[in-house]
């Protein structure tokens, strides 16, 4: 028995490491995956600030998921205040989120290309398609959200302003331009993934619960009724063996006392009947199935974006003004938004217009401990394939401070 450490893991957002116990044949007997991205303390410095600051600050968690963070943040405060955006505000907000997914999913395919595509010409052609798809996805976010990265139009109460008829026609054209690129790329990736003969068929198989609230946007009511009452959270020191947890920068969220998996496979299994027949020879419970499900989600997001842009009435209001009272400080607003890589949950309390409590359980936070478990039973050389299948956005998933000068000074969620 020996230990293999992969640090940092590569081709994902943020910094993380694998600590693997392996047997004499290199087979992983215990897998530990942990975030080592430095803590930035967003939740603490949001607390006490004006509520309008929360979606602005939380969208700065990272540059990959800013839209879902601004959305979940706004909705958590809306639910704490008891308000709802107008119908067209919700349509525009969902469209903004889909623009992000139409950019983010192809980006993930760019990151895994070296794992599966050995022909340099095929890889170059895919890279060109992907970059064109990303540009269109970001363009939709730019038009609907006001900026491609940290969209200022996402506000508490909906969207700051509606778009023009000319902008609506522009988005329709952009979705038309996206379609042939998407068809070629999705077909290419599905053939590439299912046709792979080197990756173990059961790579990344685990028995953890799949967690999802919606196919595309997210449903906070589903999260509250199906998951939140079973939710608990422990410190990394309590979860990881030995001193491994002292390096970890995330809490460990649990549903029913166990880790879970969110993301493309969870969404498609729960809402679209994704099953073994979609995965070729690869196990539907494994890492390759996640890559396949992610490719299959792109056309679903594109179709939903087309529906939404047709539904949008550009003459209608998109913003509900928050109440003058500014919250009672008691009601906990719980919001779940489906980020490209899993369920992004923000919770907030507001009193007199200021944040009195704020906590985030972002998509990768849920997946991190499950990734470690999913590495077990295979040779350690495949462990990074498992990590990348989850498309981790690790910078979003840091909100734990337990160390001072290398020693634990407090075991608490902050």
Coordinates of C-alpha atoms in Angstrom, one line a residue:
X1 CA 0.0 0.0 0.0
X2 CA 1.2 3.5 -0.8
X3 CA -0.1 7.0 -1.3
X4 CA -0.3 8.9 -4.6
X5 CA -0.8 12.7 -4.6
X6 CA -1.7 14.6 -7.7
X7 CA -1.3 18.3 -7.0
X8 CA -2.6 20.4 -8.6
X9 CA -5.1 18.6 -10.7
X10 CA -5.4 20.1 -14.2
X11 CA -7.7 21.4 -16.9
X12 CA -10.5 22.7 -14.6
X13 CA -11.2 26.0 -12.9
X14 CA -9.4 26.6 -9.6
X15 CA -6.9 24.6 -7.6
X16 CA -7.4 21.2 -6.1
X17 CA -5.6 17.9 -5.4
X18 CA -6.1 14.2 -5.2
X19 CA -4.8 12.2 -2.3
X20 CA -5.1 8.5 -3.2
X21 CA -4.4 5.4 -1.2
X22 CA -3.4 2.6 -3.7
X23 CA -2.6 -1.1 -3.5
X24 CA 0.5 -2.8 -4.9
X25 CA -1.1 -2.8 -8.4
X26 CA -1.9 0.9 -8.4
X27 CA -5.6 0.4 -7.8
X28 CA -7.2 3.2 -5.7
X29 CA -8.5 1.8 -2.4
X30 CA -9.4 5.2 -0.9
X31 CA -9.9 8.4 -2.9
X32 CA -9.8 11.9 -1.5
X33 CA -10.4 14.9 -3.7
X34 CA -10.1 18.3 -2.0
X35 CA -10.1 22.0 -2.9
X36 CA -6.9 23.8 -2.1
X37 CA -8.0 27.2 -3.6
X38 CA -7.3 29.9 -1.1
X39 CA -10.4 31.0 0.9
X40 CA -11.7 34.4 0.0
X41 CA -14.4 34.9 2.5
X42 CA -17.2 36.2 0.2
X43 CA -20.0 35.1 2.5
X44 CA -18.6 37.0 5.5
X45 CA -18.0 40.3 3.8
X46 CA -21.5 40.1 2.2
X47 CA -23.0 39.9 5.6
X48 CA -23.9 43.4 6.9
X49 CA -23.9 45.0 3.5
X50 CA -26.9 46.3 1.5
X51 CA -28.8 43.4 0.0
X52 CA -28.2 44.7 -3.6
X53 CA -24.5 44.0 -3.0
X54 CA -25.0 40.2 -2.6
X55 CA -25.6 39.3 -6.3
X56 CA -22.9 41.7 -7.4
X57 CA -20.3 40.2 -5.1
X58 CA -21.3 36.6 -5.4
X59 CA -21.1 36.8 -9.2
X60 CA -17.4 37.4 -8.6
X61 CA -16.9 34.0 -7.1
X62 CA -15.4 33.0 -10.5
X63 CA -15.6 33.8 -14.2
X64 CA -17.2 30.5 -15.3
X65 CA -20.4 30.5 -13.2
X66 CA -21.1 34.3 -12.6
X67 CA -24.6 34.1 -14.0
X68 CA -25.9 31.3 -11.9
X69 CA -24.4 32.9 -8.8
X70 CA -26.1 36.3 -9.5
X71 CA -29.3 34.4 -10.2
X72 CA -29.3 32.2 -7.1
X73 CA -28.2 35.2 -4.9
X74 CA -31.0 37.4 -6.2
X75 CA -33.6 34.6 -5.8
X76 CA -32.5 33.8 -2.3
X77 CA -33.1 37.4 -1.3
X78 CA -36.4 37.5 -3.3
X79 CA -37.6 34.5 -1.3
X80 CA -36.5 36.1 2.0
X81 CA -38.5 39.2 1.0
X82 CA -41.5 37.3 -0.4
X83 CA -41.4 38.8 -3.9
X84 CA -41.4 37.4 -7.4
X85 CA -40.0 38.8 -10.6
X86 CA -42.5 39.6 -13.4
X87 CA -43.1 36.8 -15.9
X88 CA -40.9 38.4 -18.6
X89 CA -38.2 39.1 -16.0
X90 CA -38.0 35.4 -15.3
X91 CA -38.0 34.6 -19.0
X92 CA -35.1 37.0 -19.6
X93 CA -33.2 35.7 -16.5
X94 CA -33.6 32.1 -17.7
X95 CA -32.4 33.0 -21.2
X96 CA -29.3 34.7 -19.7
X97 CA -28.6 31.5 -17.7
X98 CA -28.9 29.3 -20.9
X99 CA -26.5 31.6 -22.7
X100 CA -24.0 30.8 -20.0
X101 CA -24.6 27.0 -20.4
X102 CA -24.3 27.3 -24.2
X103 CA -20.8 28.7 -23.5
X104 CA -19.8 26.6 -20.5
X105 CA -20.6 23.1 -21.7
X106 CA -18.5 23.5 -24.9
X107 CA -15.7 24.9 -22.8
X108 CA -15.7 21.7 -20.8
X109 CA -15.4 19.7 -24.0
X110 CA -12.4 21.8 -24.9
X111 CA -10.8 20.8 -21.6
X112 CA -11.3 17.1 -22.1
X113 CA -10.3 17.0 -25.8
X114 CA -6.7 15.9 -25.0
X115 CA -8.0 12.9 -23.1
X116 CA -10.0 11.5 -25.9
X117 CA -9.0 13.1 -29.3
X118 CA -5.5 12.0 -30.5
X119 CA -5.9 13.2 -34.1
X120 CA -4.5 16.8 -34.2
X121 CA -6.6 17.8 -37.2
X122 CA -9.8 16.6 -35.5
X123 CA -8.9 18.3 -32.3
X124 CA -8.2 21.6 -34.1
X125 CA -11.6 21.4 -36.0
X126 CA -13.4 20.8 -32.7
X127 CA -11.5 23.6 -31.0
X128 CA -12.6 26.0 -33.8
X129 CA -16.3 24.9 -33.4
X130 CA -16.1 25.2 -29.7
X131 CA -14.8 28.7 -29.7
X132 CA -17.5 29.8 -32.1
X133 CA -20.1 28.2 -29.9
X134 CA -18.7 29.9 -26.8
X135 CA -18.7 33.3 -28.5
X136 CA -22.4 32.9 -29.3
X137 CA -23.2 31.7 -25.8
X138 CA -21.4 34.6 -24.2
X139 CA -23.0 37.0 -26.7
X140 CA -26.5 35.9 -25.5
X141 CA -25.4 36.6 -21.9
X142 CA -24.0 40.0 -23.0
X143 CA -27.3 41.1 -24.6
X144 CA -29.6 39.8 -21.9
X145 CA -27.4 40.4 -18.8
X146 CA -25.6 43.6 -19.9
X147 CA -22.1 42.0 -19.8
X148 CA -20.8 38.6 -20.8
X149 CA -19.1 37.8 -17.4
X150 CA -20.6 39.8 -14.4
X151 CA -24.0 40.6 -15.8
X152 CA -25.3 43.8 -14.1
X153 CA -28.9 43.4 -15.3
X154 CA -29.5 40.5 -12.9
X155 CA -31.1 42.3 -10.0
X156 CA -33.2 41.5 -6.9
X157 CA -36.7 41.4 -8.3
X158 CA -35.9 40.3 -11.8
X159 CA -33.9 41.9 -14.6
X160 CA -33.0 45.6 -14.6
X161 CA -34.4 46.2 -18.1
X162 CA -36.0 44.4 -20.9
X163 CA -34.2 44.0 -24.3
X164 CA -35.3 45.7 -27.5
X165 CA -37.0 44.0 -30.5
X166 CA -33.8 44.4 -32.4
X167 CA -31.9 42.6 -29.7
X168 CA -34.5 39.8 -29.7
X169 CA -34.1 39.3 -33.4
X170 CA -30.3 39.3 -32.9
X171 CA -30.6 36.5 -30.3
X172 CA -32.8 34.5 -32.7
X173 CA -30.1 34.8 -35.4
X174 CA -27.4 33.8 -32.9
X175 CA -29.3 30.7 -32.0
X176 CA -29.7 29.9 -35.7
X177 CA -26.0 30.3 -36.2
X178 CA -25.3 28.1 -33.1
X179 CA -27.4 25.2 -34.4
X180 CA -25.2 23.7 -37.1
X181 CA -22.0 24.1 -35.0
X182 CA -23.8 22.4 -32.1
X183 CA -25.0 19.5 -34.2
X184 CA -21.6 18.8 -35.6
X185 CA -19.9 19.1 -32.2
X186 CA -22.3 17.0 -30.3
X187 CA -22.3 14.3 -32.9
X188 CA -18.5 14.4 -32.8
X189 CA -18.2 14.2 -29.0
X190 CA -20.8 11.4 -28.6
X191 CA -19.0 9.3 -31.2
X192 CA -15.6 10.1 -29.7
X193 CA -16.7 9.3 -26.1
X194 CA -18.8 6.2 -26.8
X195 CA -16.2 4.9 -29.3
X196 CA -13.3 5.1 -26.8
X197 CA -11.7 1.7 -26.2
X198 CA -9.1 2.7 -23.7
X199 CA -11.0 4.1 -20.7
X200 CA -12.3 1.4 -18.3
X201 CA -16.0 0.8 -18.8
X202 CA -16.8 1.3 -15.1
X203 CA -14.5 4.3 -14.5
X204 CA -15.9 6.5 -11.8
X205 CA -18.9 4.3 -10.8
X206 CA -20.3 5.2 -7.4
X207 CA -23.5 4.5 -5.4
X208 CA -24.3 8.1 -4.3
X209 CA -27.6 9.8 -4.7
X210 CA -28.1 12.1 -7.8
X211 CA -29.4 15.5 -6.9
X212 CA -31.2 17.8 -9.5
X213 CA -34.0 20.3 -9.4
X214 CA -34.7 21.0 -13.1
X215 CA -33.2 20.2 -16.6
X216 CA -32.2 23.8 -17.4
X217 CA -32.8 26.6 -15.0
X218 CA -33.4 25.2 -11.5
X219 CA -36.4 25.0 -9.1
X220 CA -36.0 26.2 -5.6
X221 CA -39.3 24.6 -4.4
X222 CA -38.0 21.2 -5.5
X223 CA -34.8 21.7 -3.6
X224 CA -36.6 22.8 -0.4
X225 CA -39.1 19.9 -0.5
X226 CA -36.9 17.1 -1.7
X227 CA -33.4 17.9 -0.3
X228 CA -33.2 20.7 2.2
X229 CA -34.9 18.9 5.1
X230 CA -32.3 16.1 4.7
X231 CA -29.3 18.5 4.5
X232 CA -26.4 18.7 6.9
X233 CA -22.9 20.1 6.7
X234 CA -19.7 19.0 8.3
X235 CA -16.1 20.3 8.4
X236 CA -13.5 18.8 6.1
X237 CA -11.5 17.7 9.2
X238 CA -14.5 15.5 10.2
X239 CA -14.8 14.0 6.7
X240 CA -11.3 13.3 5.4
X241 CA -9.0 10.8 7.1
X242 CA -5.9 11.9 9.0
X243 CA -4.6 15.4 8.3
X244 CA -5.9 15.6 4.8
X245 CA -8.9 17.7 5.8
X246 CA -6.5 20.4 7.2
X247 CA -5.7 21.5 3.7
X248 CA -9.3 21.4 2.4
X249 CA -11.1 24.7 1.8
X250 CA -14.7 23.5 1.6
X251 CA -17.2 22.3 3.9
X252 CA -18.8 18.8 3.2
X253 CA -22.5 19.1 2.4
X254 CA -24.5 15.9 2.9
X255 CA -28.0 14.8 1.9
X256 CA -29.4 12.1 4.3
X257 CA -25.9 11.8 5.8
X258 CA -24.2 11.0 2.5
X259 CA -22.4 12.9 -0.3
X260 CA -24.3 13.4 -3.5
X261 CA -23.7 14.1 -7.2
X262 CA -25.2 17.0 -9.1
X263 CA -24.8 18.0 -12.7
X264 CA -25.7 16.8 -16.2
X265 CA -26.2 13.1 -15.4
X266 CA -28.3 13.8 -12.4
X267 CA -30.5 16.2 -14.4
X268 CA -31.0 13.9 -17.3
X269 CA -31.6 10.8 -15.2
X270 CA -34.2 12.5 -13.1
X271 CA -36.0 14.5 -15.9
X272 CA -35.2 12.9 -19.2
X273 CA -34.9 9.2 -18.7
X274 CA -31.1 9.0 -19.2
X275 CA -30.1 5.4 -18.8
X276 CA -27.7 2.7 -19.9
X277 CA -28.9 2.8 -23.5
X278 CA -27.5 6.3 -23.8
X279 CA -24.0 5.3 -22.7
X280 CA -22.9 2.6 -25.1
X281 CA -20.6 0.2 -23.3
X282 CA -19.8 2.6 -20.5
X283 CA -21.6 2.2 -17.1
X284 CA -24.4 4.8 -16.7
X285 CA -23.2 5.3 -13.1
X286 CA -19.7 6.2 -14.1
X287 CA -17.6 9.2 -15.2
X288 CA -18.0 8.7 -19.0
X289 CA -21.7 8.9 -18.6
X290 CA -21.3 12.4 -17.1
X291 CA -19.4 13.5 -20.2
X292 CA -22.0 11.9 -22.5
X293 CA -24.9 13.5 -20.6
X294 CA -23.2 16.9 -20.8
X295 CA -23.0 16.7 -24.5
X296 CA -26.6 15.7 -24.7
X297 CA -27.6 18.7 -22.6
X298 CA -26.4 21.2 -25.2
X299 CA -29.3 20.6 -27.7
X300 CA -31.7 20.7 -24.8
X301 CA -30.4 24.1 -23.6
X302 CA -30.5 25.4 -27.2
X303 CA -34.1 24.3 -27.7
X304 CA -35.2 25.8 -24.4
X305 CA -33.5 29.1 -25.3
X306 CA -35.5 29.2 -28.6
X307 CA -38.7 28.7 -26.7
X308 CA -37.9 31.4 -24.3
X309 CA -36.9 34.1 -26.8
X310 CA -40.2 33.5 -28.6
X311 CA -42.1 33.9 -25.3
X312 CA -40.4 37.1 -24.4
X313 CA -42.6 40.2 -24.7
X314 CA -40.1 43.1 -25.1
X315 CA -42.8 45.7 -24.1
X316 CA -43.4 44.2 -20.6
X317 CA -41.7 45.1 -17.3
X318 CA -38.9 42.8 -16.1
X319 CA -38.4 44.0 -12.5
X320 CA -40.4 43.9 -9.3
X321 CA -39.4 46.6 -6.8
X322 CA -38.3 45.2 -3.4
X323 CA -40.5 46.2 -0.4
X324 CA -39.6 49.4 1.5
X325 CA -39.5 47.3 4.7
X326 CA -36.4 45.4 3.4
X327 CA -37.0 42.1 5.1
X328 CA -37.8 40.8 8.6
X329 CA -34.4 39.2 9.4
X330 CA -36.1 35.9 10.2
X331 CA -37.2 34.4 6.9
X332 CA -34.6 32.2 5.3
X333 CA -34.6 32.5 1.5
X334 CA -33.4 29.3 -0.1
X335 CA -32.6 29.4 -3.8
X336 CA -31.4 26.6 -6.1
X337 CA -30.1 27.3 -9.6
X338 CA -28.8 24.6 -11.9
X339 CA -25.3 25.7 -12.8
X340 CA -23.7 23.8 -15.7
X341 CA -21.9 21.6 -13.3
X342 CA -24.6 21.0 -10.6
X343 CA -27.0 22.5 -8.1
X344 CA -25.9 26.0 -6.9
X345 CA -27.6 26.9 -3.6
X346 CA -27.6 30.3 -2.0
X347 CA -29.4 31.0 1.3
X348 CA -30.0 34.5 2.8
X349 CA -31.7 36.4 5.5
X350 CA -32.4 40.2 5.1
X351 CA -33.4 42.8 7.7
X352 CA -34.1 46.5 6.9
X353 CA -32.5 46.0 3.5
X354 CA -29.2 44.5 4.8
X355 CA -27.9 41.0 4.7
X356 CA -27.9 39.4 8.2
X357 CA -27.1 35.9 7.1
X358 CA -25.5 34.4 3.9
X359 CA -24.4 30.9 2.9
X360 CA -23.6 29.3 -0.4
X361 CA -23.4 25.6 -1.3
X362 CA -22.2 25.8 -4.8
X363 CA -22.3 23.1 -7.4
X364 CA -18.7 21.8 -7.0
X365 CA -18.9 21.8 -3.2
X366 CA -21.6 19.1 -3.5
X367 CA -19.5 17.1 -6.0
X368 CA -16.0 17.3 -4.4
X369 CA -16.3 14.5 -1.9
X370 CA -18.2 12.3 -4.4
X371 CA -15.4 12.7 -6.9
X372 CA -12.9 11.2 -4.4
X373 CA -15.2 8.2 -3.9
X374 CA -15.7 7.8 -7.7
X375 CA -11.9 7.4 -8.1
X376 CA -11.9 4.2 -6.1
X377 CA -11.6 0.8 -7.7
X378 CA -9.6 1.9 -10.8
X379 CA -5.9 2.5 -11.4
X380 CA -4.8 5.9 -10.2
X381 CA -3.7 7.0 -13.7
X382 CA -7.4 7.4 -14.5
X383 CA -8.2 9.6 -11.5
X384 CA -7.8 12.9 -13.3
X385 CA -10.3 11.6 -15.9
X386 CA -12.8 11.3 -13.2
X387 CA -12.1 14.7 -11.8
X388 CA -12.5 16.4 -15.2
X389 CA -15.8 14.5 -15.9
X390 CA -17.3 16.6 -13.1
X391 CA -16.1 19.9 -14.7
X392 CA -15.2 21.2 -11.3
X393 CA -15.3 25.0 -10.7
X394 CA -13.3 24.9 -7.6
X395 CA -12.8 28.6 -6.9
X396 CA -16.6 28.9 -6.3
X397 CA -16.3 26.2 -3.6
X398 CA -14.2 27.8 -1.0
X399 CA -15.7 29.1 2.2
X400 CA -14.0 27.4 5.1
X401 CA -11.3 28.9 7.4
X402 CA -9.9 26.6 10.1
X403 CA -6.2 27.3 10.1
X404 CA -3.8 29.8 11.6
X405 CA -0.1 29.3 11.2
X406 CA -0.8 25.7 10.1
X407 CA -2.9 24.9 13.2
X408 CA -6.7 24.4 13.6
X409 CA -8.0 27.3 15.6
X410 CA -11.7 26.8 15.0
X411 CA -13.9 24.1 13.5
X412 CA -16.8 26.1 12.1
X413 CA -18.6 27.1 8.9
X414 CA -17.9 30.7 8.2

